[in-house]
Amino acid sequence: MDEACGFSYRSCELCGRACKVNREEGQRGFCKAGTSMHIGRAAAHFWEEPCLSGTKGSGTIFFSSCGLSCVYCQNQMLSRKESGKELGVEELVELFYQLEAEGCHNINFVTPEHYSPGVREAMVLAREKGFSLPFVWNSSGYQSARTLKALEGLVDIYLMDFKYWEGSLAERYSKAKNYPEIAKEALEEVIRQCPELCYRDGLLKKGVILRHLLLPGQVYQGKRILKYSFCRYGNHILYSLLSQYTPFGALDCFPEINRKVFGKEYQRLVDYALSLGIEKAFIQEGESAKESFIPDFCV
Ligand code: SF4
């Protein structure tokens, strides 16, 4: 793949962190990942947006390590280090077929940024073999537009987080001050690749879903993200507003987010989305912040 666009394990710039370490020579960057893909879980998942989960589940593949370090991450046992099962490109393709045989509607790569070259190779190989399920790039939003370009024509659905509007918040919770700029550029690029939503039998086959997890006391951030995104992309994308934030990990130093989101906070964000004119949004109802949403990882 074209190293000039940063799509390489050498001088790694695969996520917004741009550590520029040579992972091929054993150096490790912020994510601590090497060059061999590691996964913590591969299974049908029924708690994605309904147009992805359908009746038989989305075929999620959870990768270990992560270029972000969110203090509230629910997958910390997987995201903080390289762990889980190591697998090569051909084994990853085999996994696609296993998930297809289980009836899954799509293949959903969860936090794949730091393994992008390997995942890309697997997608190319699978398509050459005639594999036809949609590929979902389920990203933290912390990936440069330059490297996302290398996925053009392969990824069918981008499921993109937009976590923070302000760099100070991104720095406080994820040690990533440049997150807002990176996420905006990433969104622009994936919408260039998938400008319209396309469905078949009620399931999404192509398009972009923008996800925002509302943090306690941060309705303002959510509103700014929605306003920005809706002004640029209108109803050409889907919006997914998550209320399921659950305090997790050592949050003693972050008392302001050491609680669940109040129902009235979430409602304010939903009302705002409707007032903007957003027509296609996923909204959670009732008590969604349950531990059952945290997958059981085999690490
Ligand atoms: S993928 Fe890992 S090594 Fe590469 S830039 Fe991101 S954090 Fe650094």
Short mmCIF file of N, CA and C and ligand atoms in Angstrom, two decimals, residues 12-15 17-19 21 23 29-31 67 114, ligand 1:
data_model
loop_
_atom_site.label_atom_id
_atom_site.label_comp_id
_atom_site.label_asym_id
_atom_site.label_seq_id
_atom_site.Cartn_x
_atom_site.Cartn_y
_atom_site.Cartn_z
N CYS A 12 4.69 5.10 11.74
CA CYS A 12 3.24 4.91 11.85
C CYS A 12 2.45 6.21 12.10
N GLU A 13 1.51 6.42 11.18
CA GLU A 13 0.58 7.55 11.31
C GLU A 13 -0.84 7.04 11.10
N LEU A 14 -1.06 5.79 11.51
CA LEU A 14 -2.35 5.17 11.18
C LEU A 14 -3.51 5.76 11.97
N CYS A 15 -3.23 6.34 13.12
CA CYS A 15 -4.30 7.04 13.82
C CYS A 15 -3.87 8.48 14.05
N ARG A 17 -2.78 9.98 16.40
CA ARG A 17 -1.66 10.17 17.31
C ARG A 17 -0.36 10.44 16.53
N ALA A 18 -0.25 9.80 15.34
CA ALA A 18 0.93 9.97 14.47
C ALA A 18 2.25 9.86 15.23
N CYS A 19 2.46 8.70 15.86
CA CYS A 19 3.67 8.48 16.67
C CYS A 19 4.93 8.42 15.82
N VAL A 21 6.53 5.86 14.82
CA VAL A 21 7.46 4.78 15.18
C VAL A 21 7.46 3.75 14.06
N ARG A 23 6.93 0.28 13.49
CA ARG A 23 6.38 -0.93 14.12
C ARG A 23 6.95 -2.19 13.48
N GLY A 29 4.21 2.35 19.53
CA GLY A 29 3.75 3.70 19.79
C GLY A 29 2.77 3.73 20.95
N PHE A 30 1.98 4.75 21.01
CA PHE A 30 1.03 4.95 22.10
C PHE A 30 0.09 3.75 22.27
N CYS A 31 -0.35 3.17 21.15
CA CYS A 31 -1.32 2.06 21.22
C CYS A 31 -0.69 0.74 21.66
N GLY A 67 -5.62 3.66 19.80
CA GLY A 67 -4.84 4.89 19.74
C GLY A 67 -5.36 5.97 20.67
N HIS A 114 -5.45 1.03 14.09
CA HIS A 114 -4.02 0.72 14.22
C HIS A 114 -3.61 -0.55 13.49
S1 SF4 B 1 -1.61 3.39 15.39
FE1 SF4 B 1 -0.48 3.27 17.33
S2 SF4 B 1 1.65 3.59 16.76
FE2 SF4 B 1 0.40 4.25 15.02
S3 SF4 B 1 0.09 6.42 15.30
FE3 SF4 B 1 -1.63 5.43 16.29
S4 SF4 B 1 -1.04 5.13 18.44
FE4 SF4 B 1 0.81 5.59 17.27
#
